[in-house]
Structure formats: C-alpha cells, structure tokens
Amino acid sequence: MSSQPISIPGKVKTNFNSLPPIAGSIDDEDGSMVNLVSLVDFILQNKDTLNTNEPPQPATIKQARTPPLKKKWKRAIKKSLSMDDPWASFHLEDIKTERATRHRYHSTKQTWVIDEVNIKMATEAFAHGAMRECFRLKKKSNFAKSRDWKHAGNFVAKSYMETVDRQVYFQDVRLQMDAKIWGEEYSRHNPPKKVDICQMCVLEMKDRPGKPLFHLENFIEGEYTKYNSNSGFVRDEALRQTPQSFSHFTFERSGHKLIVVDIQGVGDLWTDPQIHTSTGTEYNEGNLGTRGFALFFATHACNEICRSLDLTQFDLHPTEFRDHEKVVQLQRNSDTHVRGSTYHCTRARTRPSISPMDVTQFVILERQISMSESSTGSMSPPVGSPPPDFSFEPSSPDDISMSPRDSHLSESPMLTDLPRFFGNRRRRGVSESDSDTLSREDERAAMFMNQQHKASSVNQEMMMRAKLNHQKAGGSILGQIHLDLARYHEIGRFAEDENDRNMDAALYHLEQAAKCGVLEAIIGMARMYVQLPHDVLEEMSVDDTDDNIAEGLEWMEIAAQAGDRASLLYLAKAYDTGNGLSSHRERDWTEATHWYQEVLENNNEDDEGTFDATMDDPPYTIQARLAEMYREGGFDLEASPTKAGDLYNEAAEGAMAAMKGRLSNKYFMLAEECYGECEEEEEEGE
C-alpha cells in the first residue's frame, strides 16, 4: 500500500515517498552502487521547500557506475600489495637464491612448457600430509624488474616423503590441470558459486644432488578444508552443496568416463583433487576406477545444485536413502542456494570407445567450438539454456562419428583433432543415401543416444540401450558401479561390524547391475534364483519358489544370449530333462536342441570378451546327446535317423581328436546303426 502525506498540527505536510533512504551505500540488484542521503540532512538541505505548501520534487538517487573489470583487478592487486606478507616473519628473502627448472603442463595442447625460475625455499617443512610435506617458497616472476624478494610471490613446494618414480610428479600435474578443465566446465554451467582448481607445475632443483623434484603451487591464505575424499568420505561439519554437485557433474558430463573427487582447499579454490576413471589405469595409484565411483555415490545425496544442473539421482536402496537423511538435512541448511538459471548438464558428444583422458580433451574442443561460433557473431543462448553443443551424424550406434553442424566451423583450425575423437569417416552430404551408413531406424536410435546426457539412473540407461538395440550384456560403466557397490556391502565396507551388513542393499545393487547388462551380475542373479552355487554374494540365497525359478530362468536366457557357456548348457539340459524348469515351461526337445546347438557354435568367448576354459561338457558329448535325441524323437522333436547318424560321426571324430579311442569307436558304431535304420525306413516306404 502506498504511503500518503502525513499531516501534523502546526507542521508542514511531508510526503515520505519523496524522501531518500538512510545514509550509506548499498549494492543494488544490478550490482551498481546507490548513494543514500540521511533523512536529517535532507530536511536541513531542503527546509525552504518543506516549509511551503508546494509539492516537493522527487529526490534524485545517484547511481555510481560499476567499475570495469580491469579496474577491479587493479584495485584488488593494489590492495593485496598493501597487505602485510603472512610469511614476513620467516625471512625467506635471506635464504640463498636457487635456479630451478619449471615444467608446466598445457592441458589444451597436451604439451609441456619448460623454463627456468629463481626461487628461495625454506629448508624445513611447515606441514605434513599423508604422503607429502610442504615447504615455504618465494618465486620471482621472470618479468619482474625489482630485486626486492620481500614482494616476491608466496608459493608452496610439495615433496613426497617416500621415494617415488619421477614420472609420478608429472602425472600428478597432468591430473590437477585436467581437473582444472573440469572446474572451468562446471563454472561454465552457471552454478551459484564458481569454482577453480589451483595451477600446479613441477619444479626441478637442478643444482641439488640428484636433481630432486617438487610440486609448486600458489600459497592460498585462509582456512583449508577437505570436503570429500577419494574413498567416499564426507565431513559432516564441512558438508557443502558445491563440492558434492561438482563431483556428480563431472561423472555425468564425461559420460561416466571419469569423476573428480578428493575436493579440498580454501572456499571454492581447490587443490590436490583425484580423478577416478572408468578403466582405472590413468593418472596415478589413487585412481580406484569404478570402485572409486561406487564409494562416492554410496555417500552422495543429490542437492539443490544437482537438480538445477539436471543431474539424476543415483539409484540406491531405500535403507541407503534413510542413511542419507542427515546429509540431506545438512545440505538444506547450506548457505548456498540456486538463484537464477543454470545450464543443464549434457554428456560430451564423443564415441563410446573414447578414453577417459580424451574426454577431457573433447570438452576443451567443445568449448573452443562454442567460442568460435561466438566470434562469428552468433547470438548467445538465453539464460537457462544449455551451453552450445553440436550435433553430429552417427556412423553406427556404438561408434558415433560426428561432423560440425555449421560449415564455418568445419573449416576452423580448432577442429583438426576431430578425427581423433570421431574417426576418419568422410562427411556425408545431405542428399546422399543412408545405405552406406545406417538404416533410418538405426540412425534415429543413434541420434537419440547422441542427444541425451549420460544419466546416473538405471532406468534411463536401460532406455538408451533399448533404443540402440544394444546387446543385453556388456559395456555399462554404470552397471559396473552397482556391482562394485554390491561387493562393498557384501564385505561390510559401510557397516560397523559384520552383523550389520546391508545385504538387502547388496542384492538391490546386484540386480541394478544385471539390468544394466553386466554379465557377471546377470549370471549371479540367474544362478542365485535357480538355486545354484554363485560367485557373487555367495552367502545370499532366495526362497526356492516357482516365481523365483521363473525369474532365474529369464536371467539365464539373457546370460545365454550373451554367450555364457554354462548358461547355455543349463537351459539345454533343463529343456532336455525337464529338471529345473518353472511351472510356466515344459520339457521341450526342440528348445533343448536349439540351446545345445548354440553351445556347439559358441566360440567360448562371451559378450564381455572372457573365455570359459572349464569345458565340463566337451563338444563330442553334446553331439552324441543330440544324436540320441534325433534318433529317438519326442517332446515336439521329429525323429531323424539320418541327422542322428551325421551327429554320431561328428562326435566320433571329436572323441578321436581328444584321444578317446574307445568312445570314438562306440560313436562310429552308433552312426552305422542310425544309417541302417534309414535304409529300413526307405524299404518300408517302397
């Protein structure tokens, strides 16, 4: 409700709508400074106007212009130079100057830049971590003209306390500089708080014996906090939304290829992160592979920032969600909240076979393409829309090859690395036929895969695999994470003692892994439900009911279709003998011969590239059983003595090759009997 002029007896009428606020200066919503005048000053300065009956003129509020970014930086630098040096009391300027070789990693070009610098380093460490110790160091800029070391930059030199291979120092730098790329990529999606990761380089003390190596970072003044670790640890008292959402973001943005964890530092300026990759072979020994992914999601509860970035909730058992209630409440009490719009996370448009380290390079390439498009005058996307991405034409569902959407981008020198990520297949013209690549249906499926980001949800993973007509087993990183979680629950990784193990959650994650197509999980589910010994969750069992047998047979069929020989044999023998079938299935020799034949045609290699070397049922025994079934006939299988004779001959040759002479002779005799029956049938027919 608007205020009206107030009338006081013996006084003038004053309209408070025309008065300015209290003295001072505050930040307006647009970031400009508003200069305010006090009420007393206003009355004294305008007493002549207030003592008349003329309506007062509206007060003018002066707004100071926001200083340019360059001036802000100059002010910040000037302020920092005027502050006292936190290391002044250690008198590093009195230490002998050393000449050192500096190795800096260029993430975009994947090259090392080498130069020499002058430094002064303390002889005693001021801090010790689990693996490294830290030394105070001052370094002059190579462009500095002043010889005054008191104003040289403060740095921290870190050295491993135990002897490690020299390459470890360089691997650590590459890891941190790649993590920095992911920090910039996260900030590019407009989260409430931008993040950054410190630059790090290798310092080689060339004048010291053995030329020891050190990691060199800028000294960060402030309270150092560890927000999460590389093994899923999260500090309750330091629980913030930004670090946790950043780790989740890197998982989905990379298409499940990697995740950046072990977030620590001062505020949102971080250092010493760890990158887990899907293969577990890159970077250093701290890379735990999919086990590291599993440990992160075991303790991660999606927060407001995760949802604003369109990240999906990782599937957990209801008991695990209850364990996360404390984490959820702590995150709700966080001071960080989403205001405005963020850009939704999309996966990098790379082929599935690309390596985790090349995913980082492709994210850089996508950003360069975006910058190239902006430089040509293209309009920026509206707030709330995702960062520019570029759709490409796929060559196959499993190996999506892409070409830039716009012709001016295809000629950019920034795109010279495109064949490395998408293959060397020539670009297809718009008018060309689809016959040399995909059918229309397959292309639509591949484009669906190309347009979706790689979510953390099993249901979405299943939908994408179904859209692509993907093989039912193999190739799922998300499924492998769930299998690792099942194993962690089995060994009691998240329980205080062995009796508190959450085996219900273990079975849940095993099932999720099977749904994602992890063959080991599929076999485990199949054998558990049909009451057979199983390698995964060995101590777990389910009730021996008809419904469980039916479910186990469904998993067994999936494993058999994936090429698992033991599953093929189980189905063949079950339909052959009628044992191990549910009430919904009947003894059927037609089905049995189909699965026996699949065993014979199987090359002993399954969809995941593993081999079965047990050979409990060698091929010649299976051929002999097939011959026996065709000779006898029955259970929907038509008798065929001729086919039976051929199979006995094949079995005899196989037995002979296996040095089974007597058995081979037996099969040859049976083959002759079958051929004799054929002749008798022909004579009777005549």
XYZ file of C-alpha atoms in Angstrom:
686
model
C 0.000 0.000 0.000
C 1.481 3.405 -0.975
C 2.064 5.915 1.809
C 0.075 9.178 1.932
C 1.274 12.611 3.097
C 1.152 12.819 6.898
C -0.388 15.972 8.474
C 0.814 17.038 11.928
C -0.803 20.127 13.621
C 1.430 23.179 13.239
C 3.738 21.380 10.830
C 4.009 21.058 7.063
C 2.776 18.037 5.213
C 5.599 15.705 4.242
C 5.353 13.012 1.565
C 7.700 10.235 2.638
C 7.600 8.737 -0.852
C 9.859 11.567 -1.947
C 12.459 11.011 0.768
C 15.610 9.012 0.145
C 16.663 6.085 2.313
C 19.088 6.200 5.217
C 22.686 7.270 4.644
C 25.207 4.865 3.300
C 25.754 2.909 0.154
C 24.406 -0.485 -0.708
C 24.646 -2.835 -3.659
C 21.631 -2.649 -5.885
C 20.372 -5.817 -7.592
C 22.177 -4.907 -10.797
C 25.475 -4.577 -8.967
C 25.702 -0.742 -9.100
C 26.322 1.372 -6.010
C 23.452 3.530 -4.686
C 24.436 6.684 -2.742
C 21.963 7.444 0.053
C 21.284 10.651 1.997
C 20.111 10.692 5.611
C 16.646 11.973 6.475
C 18.027 14.728 8.781
C 20.419 16.007 6.110
C 17.627 16.020 3.581
C 15.353 18.144 5.809
C 18.146 20.634 6.629
C 19.157 20.975 2.995
C 15.555 21.385 1.780
C 13.930 23.289 4.633
C 12.794 26.072 2.299
C 10.954 23.589 0.118
C 9.470 21.696 3.027
C 8.064 24.888 4.641
C 5.982 25.686 1.589
C 2.758 24.117 0.504
C 4.254 23.275 -2.886
C 4.532 19.615 -3.573
C 8.101 18.510 -3.056
C 10.130 17.300 -6.032
C 11.118 13.656 -6.041
C 14.594 13.060 -4.655
C 17.257 12.065 -7.103
C 19.123 8.867 -6.268
C 22.598 8.868 -7.730
C 23.943 5.614 -9.027
C 27.672 5.138 -9.419
C 28.803 3.201 -12.427
C 30.124 -0.272 -11.839
C 33.875 -0.050 -12.423
C 35.218 -2.049 -15.359
C 36.654 -5.480 -14.641
C 40.172 -4.229 -15.380
C 39.869 -1.522 -12.717
C 38.520 -4.061 -10.240
C 41.572 -6.237 -10.779
C 43.868 -3.232 -10.385
C 42.200 -2.358 -7.092
C 42.447 -5.980 -5.914
C 46.147 -6.148 -6.810
C 46.831 -2.796 -5.157
C 45.027 -3.951 -2.024
C 46.932 -7.238 -1.914
C 50.255 -5.427 -2.294
C 49.393 -3.123 0.568
C 48.673 -6.032 2.920
C 51.302 -7.480 5.178
C 53.194 -10.519 3.927
C 51.979 -13.537 6.003
C 55.443 -15.060 5.634
C 57.404 -11.935 6.528
C 58.454 -13.330 9.909
C 60.185 -16.301 8.257
C 62.624 -14.025 6.348
C 62.720 -16.159 3.225
C 64.442 -13.275 1.462
C 67.613 -14.068 3.433
C 67.807 -17.631 2.051
C 70.191 -18.382 -0.794
C 68.685 -17.939 -4.267
C 68.450 -21.099 -6.354
C 67.947 -21.586 -10.068
C 65.338 -24.229 -10.876
C 63.754 -25.706 -13.984
C 59.972 -25.341 -14.143
C 57.795 -27.837 -16.081
C 54.272 -26.595 -16.816
C 51.595 -28.705 -18.493
C 49.426 -27.206 -21.239
C 46.116 -29.091 -20.999
C 44.758 -27.892 -24.334
C 47.818 -28.771 -26.389
C 48.841 -31.686 -24.159
C 52.422 -30.438 -24.161
C 54.966 -29.413 -21.528
C 56.420 -25.897 -21.373
C 59.880 -25.707 -19.783
C 61.652 -22.592 -18.483
C 63.913 -21.544 -15.593
C 62.988 -19.551 -12.492
C 64.686 -18.060 -9.443
C 63.386 -19.256 -6.078
C 64.134 -19.132 -2.368
C 62.891 -22.169 -0.432
C 62.832 -22.869 3.299
C 64.891 -25.829 4.468
C 62.308 -27.181 6.932
C 58.788 -28.328 6.111
C 55.937 -26.396 7.729
C 53.215 -29.017 7.140
C 52.957 -32.751 6.558
C 50.227 -34.722 4.851
C 49.677 -38.440 4.474
C 52.158 -38.654 1.600
C 53.821 -35.269 1.094
C 55.452 -32.482 3.083
C 55.205 -28.774 2.330
C 57.888 -26.082 2.213
C 57.521 -22.313 2.076
C 58.904 -20.812 -1.112
C 59.220 -17.424 -2.758
C 59.465 -17.096 -6.520
C 60.130 -14.049 -8.610
C 58.316 -13.515 -11.836
C 60.594 -13.789 -14.863
C 59.265 -10.382 -15.934
C 59.843 -8.648 -12.610
C 62.407 -5.817 -12.691
C 62.615 -5.324 -8.932
C 65.266 -7.209 -6.972
C 63.278 -6.947 -3.739
C 62.422 -10.500 -2.639
C 60.082 -9.227 0.058
C 57.447 -8.603 -2.583
C 58.006 -11.875 -4.442
C 55.090 -14.271 -4.671
C 54.408 -16.819 -1.947
C 54.308 -20.437 -3.092
C 54.180 -23.899 -1.556
C 56.621 -26.597 -2.668
C 55.433 -30.161 -2.022
C 57.602 -33.265 -1.984
C 56.814 -36.944 -1.452
C 58.185 -38.160 1.856
C 58.880 -41.593 0.404
C 60.828 -42.204 -2.778
C 58.579 -42.403 -5.828
C 59.224 -42.623 -9.543
C 59.951 -39.219 -11.055
C 57.077 -39.685 -13.502
C 54.639 -39.597 -10.577
C 55.276 -35.854 -10.173
C 54.416 -35.233 -13.813
C 51.339 -37.480 -13.661
C 50.076 -35.523 -10.646
C 50.449 -32.229 -12.509
C 48.573 -33.554 -15.510
C 45.814 -34.816 -13.227
C 45.414 -31.456 -11.496
C 45.491 -29.461 -14.723
C 42.883 -31.782 -16.262
C 40.789 -31.379 -13.110
C 41.109 -27.615 -13.579
C 39.487 -28.001 -17.007
C 36.544 -29.734 -15.350
C 36.321 -26.962 -12.758
C 36.073 -24.406 -15.550
C 33.496 -26.556 -17.334
C 31.383 -26.731 -14.171
C 31.575 -22.946 -13.727
C 30.549 -22.503 -17.371
C 27.195 -24.050 -16.479
C 26.403 -21.089 -14.207
C 26.162 -22.734 -10.748
C 25.525 -20.487 -7.723
C 29.252 -20.467 -6.927
C 32.018 -20.732 -9.483
C 34.958 -22.977 -8.633
C 38.586 -23.142 -9.658
C 41.479 -25.502 -9.115
C 44.973 -24.188 -8.485
C 47.568 -24.391 -11.191
C 50.434 -26.714 -10.380
C 53.776 -27.391 -12.037
C 56.895 -29.474 -11.458
C 59.981 -27.752 -10.064
C 63.312 -29.455 -10.745
C 66.123 -28.347 -8.417
C 68.867 -28.834 -10.972
C 71.717 -27.620 -8.751
C 70.953 -30.039 -5.896
C 72.314 -33.588 -5.753
C 70.037 -35.934 -7.671
C 68.009 -33.004 -9.076
C 65.032 -33.584 -6.743
C 61.520 -32.728 -7.928
C 58.823 -30.714 -6.156
C 55.259 -29.743 -6.905
C 54.795 -25.970 -6.948
C 51.511 -24.208 -6.179
C 50.446 -20.713 -5.212
C 50.039 -20.244 -1.478
C 46.335 -19.922 -0.615
C 45.701 -17.931 2.535
C 42.638 -18.951 4.506
C 41.044 -21.892 6.267
C 41.913 -25.132 4.493
C 39.007 -27.621 4.363
C 38.639 -31.152 2.960
C 35.106 -31.593 1.605
C 35.293 -35.191 0.347
C 37.928 -37.839 -0.251
C 38.793 -40.302 -2.998
C 37.133 -43.097 -0.994
C 33.698 -41.586 -0.353
C 34.456 -39.847 2.961
C 32.411 -36.679 3.554
C 32.909 -34.390 6.556
C 29.586 -33.523 8.184
C 30.868 -30.247 9.588
C 32.229 -29.232 6.179
C 29.324 -30.504 4.082
C 28.589 -28.070 1.262
C 26.493 -28.382 -1.864
C 29.024 -27.061 -4.389
C 31.830 -29.657 -3.961
C 29.406 -32.595 -3.985
C 27.478 -31.345 -7.020
C 30.774 -30.680 -8.837
C 31.873 -34.308 -8.440
C 28.455 -35.554 -9.610
C 28.605 -33.131 -12.556
C 31.943 -34.480 -13.785
C 30.547 -38.022 -13.753
C 27.580 -37.231 -16.000
C 29.270 -34.611 -18.173
C 32.054 -37.069 -19.044
C 29.560 -39.780 -19.980
C 30.566 -41.895 -16.960
C 34.198 -41.905 -18.111
C 35.581 -40.152 -15.008
C 34.760 -38.388 -11.752
C 36.745 -35.695 -9.913
C 36.784 -36.196 -6.123
C 39.009 -35.530 -3.116
C 37.860 -31.903 -3.119
C 39.821 -29.726 -0.697
C 41.095 -26.186 -0.440
C 40.099 -22.707 0.718
C 36.496 -21.853 -0.101
C 35.931 -22.696 -3.750
C 39.610 -22.546 -4.725
C 40.688 -26.177 -4.578
C 43.869 -28.186 -4.821
C 45.106 -31.808 -4.821
C 41.987 -33.407 -6.372
C 41.821 -37.018 -7.519
C 40.352 -38.313 -10.760
C 38.859 -41.800 -10.932
C 38.436 -43.165 -14.458
C 36.272 -45.984 -15.777
C 39.328 -48.015 -16.743
C 41.261 -47.282 -13.533
C 44.594 -47.151 -15.376
C 45.168 -43.417 -15.962
C 46.963 -40.826 -13.821
C 48.239 -42.337 -10.552
C 47.700 -45.042 -7.949
C 44.911 -43.017 -6.315
C 42.704 -43.835 -9.322
C 40.366 -46.513 -7.937
C 38.410 -46.972 -11.163
C 34.711 -47.803 -10.874
C 35.271 -48.703 -7.209
C 36.014 -45.024 -6.596
C 32.781 -44.093 -8.402
C 30.890 -46.521 -6.160
C 32.401 -45.101 -2.969
C 31.374 -41.568 -3.973
C 27.751 -42.463 -4.758
C 27.464 -44.553 -1.599
C 27.647 -41.305 0.401
C 26.294 -38.772 -2.118
C 22.858 -37.254 -1.670
C 21.755 -35.051 -4.562
C 21.209 -31.434 -3.554
C 19.611 -28.302 -4.947
C 22.522 -27.605 -7.313
C 22.474 -31.172 -8.670
C 18.814 -30.788 -9.529
C 19.300 -27.368 -11.130
C 22.005 -28.861 -13.389
C 19.576 -31.662 -14.342
C 21.786 -34.325 -12.782
C 19.918 -37.522 -11.978
C 19.733 -39.258 -8.642
C 21.897 -42.365 -8.406
C 19.780 -45.439 -7.640
C 20.063 -46.591 -4.035
C 18.151 -48.991 -1.812
C 15.514 -47.381 0.485
C 17.653 -48.241 3.530
C 20.557 -46.334 1.969
C 18.364 -43.304 1.356
C 17.405 -43.370 5.039
C 21.089 -43.340 5.926
C 21.423 -40.175 3.833
C 18.769 -38.224 5.725
C 21.389 -36.495 7.874
C 23.365 -35.480 4.801
C 20.245 -34.150 3.104
C 19.333 -32.061 6.148
C 22.833 -30.620 6.424
C 22.769 -29.650 2.763
C 19.382 -27.982 3.172
C 20.896 -25.801 5.876
C 23.666 -24.723 3.498
C 24.067 -21.021 2.764
C 24.373 -21.708 -0.967
C 21.111 -21.622 -2.930
C 20.308 -21.595 -6.616
C 19.280 -18.147 -7.825
C 18.566 -17.555 -11.468
C 19.129 -20.206 -14.090
C 21.816 -22.808 -14.557
C 22.714 -24.640 -17.752
C 21.654 -28.277 -17.820
C 24.421 -30.827 -17.933
C 24.840 -32.729 -21.204
C 27.315 -35.513 -21.878
C 30.265 -34.914 -24.191
C 29.289 -35.890 -27.755
C 32.025 -38.486 -28.151
C 32.070 -42.044 -29.390
C 31.609 -44.567 -26.544
C 35.035 -46.119 -27.117
C 36.909 -42.881 -26.408
C 39.352 -43.000 -23.492
C 38.681 -41.113 -20.219
C 41.617 -38.758 -20.790
C 40.432 -37.931 -24.313
C 37.023 -36.987 -22.899
C 38.739 -34.079 -21.135
C 40.294 -33.027 -24.430
C 36.929 -33.196 -26.154
C 35.337 -30.965 -23.513
C 38.065 -28.431 -24.341
C 37.272 -28.869 -28.033
C 33.555 -28.315 -27.469
C 34.338 -25.115 -25.609
C 36.612 -23.938 -28.435
C 33.857 -24.645 -30.963
C 31.478 -22.601 -28.801
C 33.966 -19.721 -28.708
C 34.448 -19.997 -32.467
C 30.712 -19.745 -33.015
C 30.507 -16.720 -30.703
C 33.311 -14.968 -32.591
C 31.355 -15.253 -35.848
C 28.573 -13.143 -34.405
C 26.146 -15.823 -33.335
C 23.849 -14.766 -30.542
C 24.425 -16.099 -27.056
C 21.928 -18.631 -25.762
C 19.215 -17.368 -23.433
C 19.671 -17.750 -19.713
C 18.653 -21.209 -18.610
C 19.509 -22.921 -21.888
C 22.429 -25.336 -22.028
C 25.804 -24.224 -23.359
C 26.098 -24.538 -27.125
C 26.604 -28.108 -28.232
C 26.924 -29.523 -31.688
C 25.011 -32.474 -33.042
C 26.748 -34.776 -35.497
C 25.829 -37.540 -37.892
C 26.437 -41.028 -36.448
C 28.097 -43.816 -38.399
C 26.967 -46.600 -36.052
C 25.145 -46.894 -32.738
C 28.303 -47.943 -30.890
C 30.767 -45.599 -32.581
C 29.110 -42.239 -33.166
C 31.038 -40.181 -35.700
C 30.218 -36.507 -35.920
C 30.682 -33.545 -38.204
C 30.094 -29.909 -37.228
C 26.616 -28.627 -37.861
C 27.786 -25.342 -39.378
C 30.080 -25.103 -42.384
C 32.115 -22.220 -40.995
C 33.011 -24.371 -38.014
C 34.210 -27.269 -40.127
C 36.932 -25.052 -41.554
C 38.153 -23.876 -38.161
C 41.736 -24.871 -37.230
C 40.383 -25.740 -33.792
C 38.709 -28.798 -35.310
C 41.836 -30.512 -36.618
C 41.551 -33.076 -33.808
C 38.005 -34.125 -34.725
C 39.030 -37.385 -36.492
C 40.808 -38.419 -33.321
C 37.529 -38.354 -31.417
C 35.083 -39.339 -34.158
C 37.070 -41.419 -36.659
C 38.203 -40.609 -40.185
C 34.965 -41.427 -41.932
C 34.188 -38.956 -44.675
C 31.390 -36.457 -44.154
C 28.138 -37.447 -45.768
C 26.299 -34.970 -47.950
C 22.676 -34.162 -47.225
C 21.497 -35.723 -50.474
C 23.475 -38.957 -50.106
C 21.826 -42.268 -49.429
C 21.783 -43.844 -45.998
C 22.724 -47.226 -47.407
C 26.439 -46.737 -46.733
C 25.939 -45.930 -43.052
C 22.789 -46.791 -41.116
C 19.156 -47.505 -41.762
C 16.754 -44.708 -40.892
C 15.660 -46.547 -37.765
C 19.233 -47.168 -36.606
C 20.188 -43.574 -37.310
C 17.281 -42.274 -35.247
C 18.368 -44.547 -32.406
C 21.948 -43.344 -32.652
C 20.833 -39.701 -32.733
C 18.749 -40.344 -29.610
C 21.906 -41.566 -27.898
C 23.799 -38.552 -29.164
C 21.254 -36.070 -27.813
C 20.920 -37.489 -24.320
C 23.339 -36.900 -21.493
C 24.608 -39.943 -19.677
C 22.422 -40.017 -16.586
C 23.084 -41.746 -13.266
C 19.748 -43.558 -13.443
C 19.484 -47.250 -14.320
C 16.065 -46.748 -15.952
C 17.478 -44.163 -18.352
C 20.462 -46.392 -19.075
C 18.090 -49.234 -19.961
C 16.022 -46.948 -22.197
C 19.092 -45.787 -24.111
C 20.363 -49.348 -24.578
C 16.920 -50.440 -25.803
C 16.728 -47.504 -28.234
C 20.061 -48.534 -29.717
C 19.159 -52.241 -29.819
C 22.305 -52.666 -27.771
C 23.455 -56.138 -26.789
C 21.927 -57.143 -23.478
C 25.259 -57.682 -21.771
C 28.499 -55.758 -21.543
C 29.629 -52.165 -21.939
C 27.929 -50.457 -18.982
C 30.072 -48.402 -16.615
C 27.014 -47.577 -14.516
C 26.274 -51.274 -14.118
C 29.841 -51.971 -13.031
C 29.492 -49.282 -10.327
C 26.402 -51.042 -8.969
C 28.250 -54.377 -8.993
C 31.091 -52.772 -7.012
C 28.554 -51.441 -4.504
C 27.090 -54.930 -4.117
C 30.550 -56.276 -3.344
C 31.265 -53.461 -0.871
C 28.070 -54.275 1.015
C 28.992 -57.977 0.935
C 32.339 -57.361 2.663
C 30.793 -54.878 5.133
C 32.545 -51.757 3.795
C 29.748 -49.498 5.068
C 28.897 -51.431 8.258
C 30.348 -51.078 11.736
C 30.652 -54.853 12.084
C 29.928 -57.961 10.028
C 26.495 -58.497 11.562
C 25.321 -55.060 10.397
C 25.957 -55.658 6.712
C 23.140 -54.368 4.497
C 22.619 -57.470 2.362
C 19.266 -56.217 1.074
C 21.118 -53.266 -0.456
C 23.741 -55.673 -1.822
C 21.078 -57.702 -3.643
C 19.454 -54.489 -4.898
C 22.694 -53.258 -6.460
C 23.386 -56.689 -7.963
C 20.002 -56.526 -9.665
C 20.667 -52.967 -10.936
C 23.989 -54.133 -12.355
C 22.218 -57.010 -14.106
C 19.630 -54.614 -15.574
C 22.486 -52.537 -16.988
C 23.875 -55.601 -18.715
C 26.870 -56.546 -16.558
C 27.305 -60.211 -17.432
C 28.803 -61.191 -14.076
C 25.752 -59.739 -12.308
C 23.345 -61.409 -14.753
C 24.955 -64.791 -14.139
C 24.931 -64.177 -10.387
C 21.203 -63.337 -10.401
C 20.391 -66.323 -12.627
C 22.270 -68.889 -10.549
C 21.019 -67.467 -7.240
C 17.355 -67.632 -8.310
C 17.550 -71.158 -9.774
C 19.231 -72.344 -6.561
C 22.724 -72.951 -7.981
C 26.056 -72.006 -6.361
C 27.092 -68.463 -7.354
C 30.288 -66.419 -7.095
C 28.717 -63.011 -6.335
C 27.057 -62.641 -2.903
C 27.909 -66.261 -2.113
C 26.204 -66.175 1.294
C 22.916 -64.842 -0.080
C 20.033 -67.043 -1.140
C 16.415 -66.579 -2.139
C 13.420 -68.770 -1.411
C 13.001 -71.816 -3.626
C 9.674 -70.775 -5.125
C 8.234 -71.177 -8.593
C 8.283 -67.398 -9.164
C 11.960 -67.175 -8.245
C 12.800 -70.098 -10.550
C 10.921 -68.340 -13.364
C 12.869 -65.109 -12.758
C 16.137 -67.020 -12.613
C 15.388 -68.654 -15.985
C 14.786 -65.223 -17.528
C 18.204 -64.050 -16.317
C 19.684 -67.360 -17.508
C 18.367 -66.749 -21.021
C 19.945 -63.277 -21.087
C 23.280 -64.740 -19.979
C 22.964 -67.486 -22.597
C 22.230 -64.947 -25.342
C 25.374 -63.107 -24.227
C 27.380 -66.264 -24.889
C 27.912 -67.651 -21.386
C 28.535 -71.353 -21.982
C 27.412 -72.521 -18.536
C 24.062 -70.745 -19.011
C 23.634 -72.231 -22.472
C 24.233 -75.716 -21.078
C 21.861 -75.161 -18.154
C 18.987 -74.216 -20.472
C 19.756 -77.068 -22.879
C 19.763 -79.671 -20.100
C 16.709 -78.149 -18.398
C 14.615 -78.426 -21.579
C 16.183 -81.832 -22.306
C 15.346 -83.430 -18.943
C 12.580 -81.159 -17.628
C 14.515 -80.591 -14.412
C 14.983 -77.009 -13.207
C 12.069 -75.543 -15.161
C 9.301 -73.432 -13.664
C 5.647 -74.399 -13.933
C 5.285 -71.998 -16.878
C 7.726 -74.024 -19.013
C 7.560 -77.635 -20.230
C 10.099 -80.218 -21.323
C 10.818 -79.392 -24.946
C 13.451 -81.135 -27.070
C 13.114 -78.546 -29.832
C 14.259 -75.877 -27.368
C 16.882 -78.250 -25.991
C 18.401 -78.890 -29.436
C 18.425 -75.135 -30.086
C 20.472 -74.433 -26.943
C 22.738 -77.464 -27.476
C 23.467 -76.189 -30.973
C 24.241 -72.733 -29.533
C 26.785 -74.373 -27.233
C 28.461 -76.081 -30.198
C 28.558 -72.873 -32.241
C 29.803 -70.844 -29.304
C 33.464 -69.882 -29.652
C 33.840 -69.924 -25.865
C 34.051 -66.100 -25.781
C 31.156 -64.147 -24.282
C 29.973 -60.564 -24.897
C 32.480 -59.212 -22.387
C 35.412 -60.947 -24.101
C 36.032 -63.581 -21.432
C 36.559 -67.293 -22.032
C 35.210 -70.428 -20.392
C 38.097 -72.856 -20.031
C 36.325 -75.430 -17.845
C 34.739 -77.476 -20.651
C 32.767 -79.743 -18.326
C 30.825 -80.952 -21.380
C 33.164 -81.296 -24.366
C 31.571 -80.816 -27.798
C 31.622 -84.550 -28.722
C 29.446 -85.471 -25.711
C 26.904 -82.787 -26.682
C 26.887 -84.031 -30.294
C 26.278 -87.561 -29.028
C 23.341 -86.392 -26.917
C 21.859 -84.506 -29.865
C 22.222 -87.647 -31.997
C 20.422 -89.668 -29.356
C 17.529 -87.155 -29.246
C 17.153 -87.074 -33.053
C 17.281 -90.867 -33.202
C 14.563 -91.262 -30.585
C 12.368 -88.207 -31.262
C 9.666 -86.873 -28.960
C 8.763 -83.804 -26.896
C 7.939 -81.805 -30.065
C 11.087 -83.001 -31.841
C 10.660 -85.061 -35.021
C 12.901 -88.123 -35.240
C 15.616 -88.069 -37.927
C 17.934 -91.106 -38.065
C 19.982 -89.534 -40.869
C 20.734 -86.434 -38.824
C 21.436 -88.648 -35.814
C 23.993 -90.640 -37.852
C 25.726 -87.449 -39.002
C 25.938 -86.192 -35.419
C 27.368 -89.512 -34.189
C 30.054 -89.319 -36.874
C 30.966 -85.771 -35.789
C 31.065 -86.918 -32.161
C 33.322 -89.845 -33.105
C 35.794 -87.539 -34.891
C 35.806 -85.155 -31.906
C 36.441 -88.008 -29.481
C 39.248 -89.318 -31.684
C 40.867 -85.846 -31.658
C 40.581 -85.837 -27.869
C 42.404 -89.209 -27.691
C 39.238 -91.056 -26.655
C 39.638 -94.109 -28.912
C 37.081 -96.459 -27.353
C 34.439 -93.736 -27.166
C 35.141 -92.834 -30.777
C 34.600 -96.407 -31.903
C 31.335 -96.526 -29.978
C 30.058 -93.404 -31.766
C 31.060 -94.800 -35.182
C 29.070 -97.965 -34.458
C 26.026 -95.967 -33.386
C 26.278 -93.899 -36.555
C 26.186 -97.077 -38.658
C 23.100 -98.237 -36.756
C 21.337 -94.943 -37.474
C 22.140 -95.164 -41.185
C 20.848 -98.761 -41.134
C 17.533 -97.540 -39.675
C 17.293 -95.017 -42.508
C 17.627 -97.773 -45.087
C 14.943 -99.845 -43.357
C 12.571 -96.868 -43.387
C 13.197 -96.316 -47.077
C 12.478 -100.004 -47.844
C 9.256 -99.922 -45.822
C 8.221 -96.789 -47.669
C 8.673 -98.507 -51.014
